[in-house]
Coordinates of C-alpha atoms in Angstrom, one line a residue:
X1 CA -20.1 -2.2 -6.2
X2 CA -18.8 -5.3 -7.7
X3 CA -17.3 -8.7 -5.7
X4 CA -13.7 -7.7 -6.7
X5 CA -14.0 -4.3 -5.7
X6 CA -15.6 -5.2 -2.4
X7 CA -13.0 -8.5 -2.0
X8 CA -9.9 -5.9 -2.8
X9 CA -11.4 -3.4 0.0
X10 CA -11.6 -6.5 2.1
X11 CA -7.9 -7.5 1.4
X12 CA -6.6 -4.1 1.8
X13 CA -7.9 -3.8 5.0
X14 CA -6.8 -7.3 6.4
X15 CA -3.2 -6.2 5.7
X16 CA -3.6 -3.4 7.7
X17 CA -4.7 -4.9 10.4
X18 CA -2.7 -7.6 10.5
X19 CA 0.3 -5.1 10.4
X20 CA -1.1 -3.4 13.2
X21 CA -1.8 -6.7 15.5
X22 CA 1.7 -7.6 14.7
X23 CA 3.1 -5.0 16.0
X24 CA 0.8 -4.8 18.9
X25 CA 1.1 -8.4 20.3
X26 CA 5.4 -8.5 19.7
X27 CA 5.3 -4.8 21.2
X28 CA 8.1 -4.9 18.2
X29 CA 8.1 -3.0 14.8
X30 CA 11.3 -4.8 13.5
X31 CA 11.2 -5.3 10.1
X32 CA 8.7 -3.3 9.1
X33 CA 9.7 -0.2 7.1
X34 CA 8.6 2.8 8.6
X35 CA 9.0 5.0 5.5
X36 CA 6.5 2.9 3.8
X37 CA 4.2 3.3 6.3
X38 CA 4.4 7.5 6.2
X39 CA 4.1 6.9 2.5
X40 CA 0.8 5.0 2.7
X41 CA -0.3 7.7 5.3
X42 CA 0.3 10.1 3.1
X43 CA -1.4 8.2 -0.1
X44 CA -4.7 8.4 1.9
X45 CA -4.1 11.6 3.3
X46 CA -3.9 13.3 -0.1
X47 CA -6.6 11.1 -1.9
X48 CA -9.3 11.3 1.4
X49 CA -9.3 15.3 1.6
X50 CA -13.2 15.3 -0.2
X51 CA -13.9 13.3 2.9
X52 CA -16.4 16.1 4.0
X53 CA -17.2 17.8 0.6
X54 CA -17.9 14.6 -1.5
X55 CA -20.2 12.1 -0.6
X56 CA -20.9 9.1 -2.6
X57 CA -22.0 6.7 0.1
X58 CA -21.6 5.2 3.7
X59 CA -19.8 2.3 2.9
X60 CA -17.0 4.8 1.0
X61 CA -17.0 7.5 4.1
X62 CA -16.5 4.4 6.8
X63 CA -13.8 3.4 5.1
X64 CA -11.8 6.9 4.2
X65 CA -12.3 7.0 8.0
X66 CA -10.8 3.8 8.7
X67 CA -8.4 3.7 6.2
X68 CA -7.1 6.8 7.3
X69 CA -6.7 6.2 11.1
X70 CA -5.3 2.5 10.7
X71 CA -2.6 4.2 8.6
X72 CA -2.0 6.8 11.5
X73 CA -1.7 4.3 14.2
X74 CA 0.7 2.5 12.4
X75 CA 2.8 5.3 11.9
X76 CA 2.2 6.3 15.7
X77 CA 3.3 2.9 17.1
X78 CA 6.6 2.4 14.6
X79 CA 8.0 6.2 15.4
X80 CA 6.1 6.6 19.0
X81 CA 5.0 3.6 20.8
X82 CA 7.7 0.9 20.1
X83 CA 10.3 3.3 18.3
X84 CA 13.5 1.6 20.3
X85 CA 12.4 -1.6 18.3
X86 CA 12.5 0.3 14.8
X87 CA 15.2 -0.8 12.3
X88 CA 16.0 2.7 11.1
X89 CA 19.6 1.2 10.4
X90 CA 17.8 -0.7 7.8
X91 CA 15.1 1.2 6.8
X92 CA 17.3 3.8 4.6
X93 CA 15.4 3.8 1.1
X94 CA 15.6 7.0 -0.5
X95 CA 12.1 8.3 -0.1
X96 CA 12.8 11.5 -2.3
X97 CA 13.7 9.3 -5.4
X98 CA 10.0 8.3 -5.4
X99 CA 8.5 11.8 -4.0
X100 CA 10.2 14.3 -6.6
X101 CA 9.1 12.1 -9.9
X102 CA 5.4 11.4 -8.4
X103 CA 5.2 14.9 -8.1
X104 CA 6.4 16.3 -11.0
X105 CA 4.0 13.3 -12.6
X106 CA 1.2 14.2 -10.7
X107 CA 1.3 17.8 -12.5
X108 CA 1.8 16.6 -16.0
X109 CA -0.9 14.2 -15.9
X110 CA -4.2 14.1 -14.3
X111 CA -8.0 14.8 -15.0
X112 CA -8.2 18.3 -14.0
X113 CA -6.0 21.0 -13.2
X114 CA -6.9 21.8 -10.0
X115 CA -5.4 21.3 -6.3
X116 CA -8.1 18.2 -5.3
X117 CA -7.5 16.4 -8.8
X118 CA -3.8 17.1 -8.8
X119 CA -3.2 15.2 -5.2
X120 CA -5.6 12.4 -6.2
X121 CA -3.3 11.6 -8.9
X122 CA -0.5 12.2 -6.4
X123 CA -1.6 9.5 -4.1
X124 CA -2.5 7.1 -7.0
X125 CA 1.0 7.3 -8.1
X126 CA 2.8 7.3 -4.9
X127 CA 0.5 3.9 -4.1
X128 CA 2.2 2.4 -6.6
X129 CA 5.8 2.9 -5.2
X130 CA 4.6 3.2 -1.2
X131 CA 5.7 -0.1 -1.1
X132 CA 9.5 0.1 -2.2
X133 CA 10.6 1.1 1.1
X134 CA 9.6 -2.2 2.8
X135 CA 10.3 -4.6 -0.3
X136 CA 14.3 -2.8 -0.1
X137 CA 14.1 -3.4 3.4
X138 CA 13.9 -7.2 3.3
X139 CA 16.2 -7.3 0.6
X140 CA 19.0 -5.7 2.3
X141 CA 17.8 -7.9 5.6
X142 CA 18.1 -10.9 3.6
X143 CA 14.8 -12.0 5.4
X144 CA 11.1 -11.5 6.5
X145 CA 8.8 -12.7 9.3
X146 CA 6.2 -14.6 7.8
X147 CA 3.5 -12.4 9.7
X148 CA 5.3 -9.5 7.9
X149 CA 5.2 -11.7 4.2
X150 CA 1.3 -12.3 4.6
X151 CA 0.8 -8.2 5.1
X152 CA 2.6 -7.9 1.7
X153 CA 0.3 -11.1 0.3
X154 CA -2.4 -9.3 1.0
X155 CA -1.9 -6.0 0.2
X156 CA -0.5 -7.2 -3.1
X157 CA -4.0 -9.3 -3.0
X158 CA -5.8 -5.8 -3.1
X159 CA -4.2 -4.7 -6.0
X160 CA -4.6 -7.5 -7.9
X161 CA -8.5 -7.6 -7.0
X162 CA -8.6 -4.3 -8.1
X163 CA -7.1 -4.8 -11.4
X164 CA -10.4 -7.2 -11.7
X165 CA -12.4 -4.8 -10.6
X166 CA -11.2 -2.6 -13.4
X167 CA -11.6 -4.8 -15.7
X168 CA -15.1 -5.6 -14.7
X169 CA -16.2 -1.9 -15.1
X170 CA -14.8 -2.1 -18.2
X171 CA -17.0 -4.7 -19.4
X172 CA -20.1 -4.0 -17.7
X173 CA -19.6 -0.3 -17.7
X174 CA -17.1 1.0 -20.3
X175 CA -15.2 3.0 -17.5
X176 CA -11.7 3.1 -17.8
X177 CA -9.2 5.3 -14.9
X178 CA -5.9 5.1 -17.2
X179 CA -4.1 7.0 -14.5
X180 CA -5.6 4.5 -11.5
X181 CA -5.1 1.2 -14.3
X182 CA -1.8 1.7 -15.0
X183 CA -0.5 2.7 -11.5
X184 CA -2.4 -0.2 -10.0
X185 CA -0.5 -2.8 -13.0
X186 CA 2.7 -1.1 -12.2
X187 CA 2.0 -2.1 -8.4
X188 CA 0.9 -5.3 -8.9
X189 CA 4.6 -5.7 -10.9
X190 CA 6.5 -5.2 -8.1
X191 CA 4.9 -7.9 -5.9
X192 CA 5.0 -10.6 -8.8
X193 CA 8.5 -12.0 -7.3
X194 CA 7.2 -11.4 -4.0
X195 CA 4.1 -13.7 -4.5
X196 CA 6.4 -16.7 -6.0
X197 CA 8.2 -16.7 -2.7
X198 CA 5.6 -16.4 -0.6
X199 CA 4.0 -19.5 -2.0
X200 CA 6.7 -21.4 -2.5
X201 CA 8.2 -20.4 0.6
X202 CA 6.8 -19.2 3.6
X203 CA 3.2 -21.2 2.4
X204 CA 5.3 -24.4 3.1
X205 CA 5.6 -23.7 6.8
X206 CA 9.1 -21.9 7.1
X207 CA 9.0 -19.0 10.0
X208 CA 10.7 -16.6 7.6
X209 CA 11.4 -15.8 4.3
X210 CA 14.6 -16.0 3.3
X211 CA 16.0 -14.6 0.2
X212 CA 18.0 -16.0 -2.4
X213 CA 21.4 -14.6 -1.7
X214 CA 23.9 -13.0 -4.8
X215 CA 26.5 -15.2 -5.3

């Protein structure tokens, strides 16, 4: 394993977890989108299920595991727990305009027709979109907590670690994942505008993010 693999894995999970202690200490899960949260459950659902047929090593089993449950307990708290504090009234992307073309994707192209391979490439390309859900959601809100804007810093983080990661393997080991490359670039895309206002925003000691509004 190579520093950006391992610094991506790192970021990923300090997203997570900040989501999670966010919601725990405001008892509140306004603002976050729910649907992205099912979305990522479901990414790691479909992309763990070798969890007890595949091993490859105890570093990569701990973290299926945790993975896994973090994205549970989120979903648990934002539709359970603290469900009078969820913004449903704003949390009305259209999930199935991401679902039906990741599917239909996930059966034209993958490694190997069979049902493991064919939802690994399902969760690599619903990653990729998980994320639209919450990133509609603060643009229809106008604004986001800054606790909620340095989840999305570093989960956009991960991705962009992993895109040096890839790149690393490809120098030092002439592997190449076009399926996870490209999903992961297309990703990354979406949290380019993001990252500007982040830094030029909420990294300058505002409590929120504000967007730009349409004139």
């Amino acid at each position: 394993m190579n520093i950006f693999r391992l610094a991506g894995d790192v970021s990923h999970l300090v997203a997570i977890l900040i989501l999670l202690m966010k919601i725990w200490s405001s008892r509140s899960c306004a603002g976050i989108s729910g649907k992205s949260q099912v979305l990522f459950a479901l990414v790691f659902t479909t992309r763990y299920l070798d969890l007890f047929t595949v091993y490859i090593s105890a570093y990569n089993s701990v973290m299926k595991v945790v993975f896994l449950a973090l994205s549970y307990a989120t979903v648990y708290l934002i539709y359970m727990r603290f469900k009078n504090t969820y913004n449903s009234e704003n949390d009305t992307f259209r999930v199935e305009f991401l679902l039906i073309p990741v599917i239909g994707l996930s059966f034209l192209e993958n490694y190997a027709f069979t049902p493991l391979e064919i939802l690994w490439t399902f969760s690599i390309f619903l990653e990729s979109v998980a994320i639209m859900p919450q990133l509609f959601m603060i643009t229809k809100t106008g604004e986001a907590e800054s606790i909620t804007t340095h989840y999305l810093f570093f989960l956009g983080l991960y991705r962009a670690l992993y895109i040096a990661n890839w790149v690393w393997r490809y120098h030092t080991e002439g592997f190449f994942d076009q399926i996870a490359v490209v999903s992961g670039v297309v990703q990354t895309i979406f949290y380019c505008d993001f990252f500007y206002l982040y830094v030029t925003r909420v990294l300058r000691g505002k409590g929120k993010m504000s967007l730009p509004m349409p004139v």
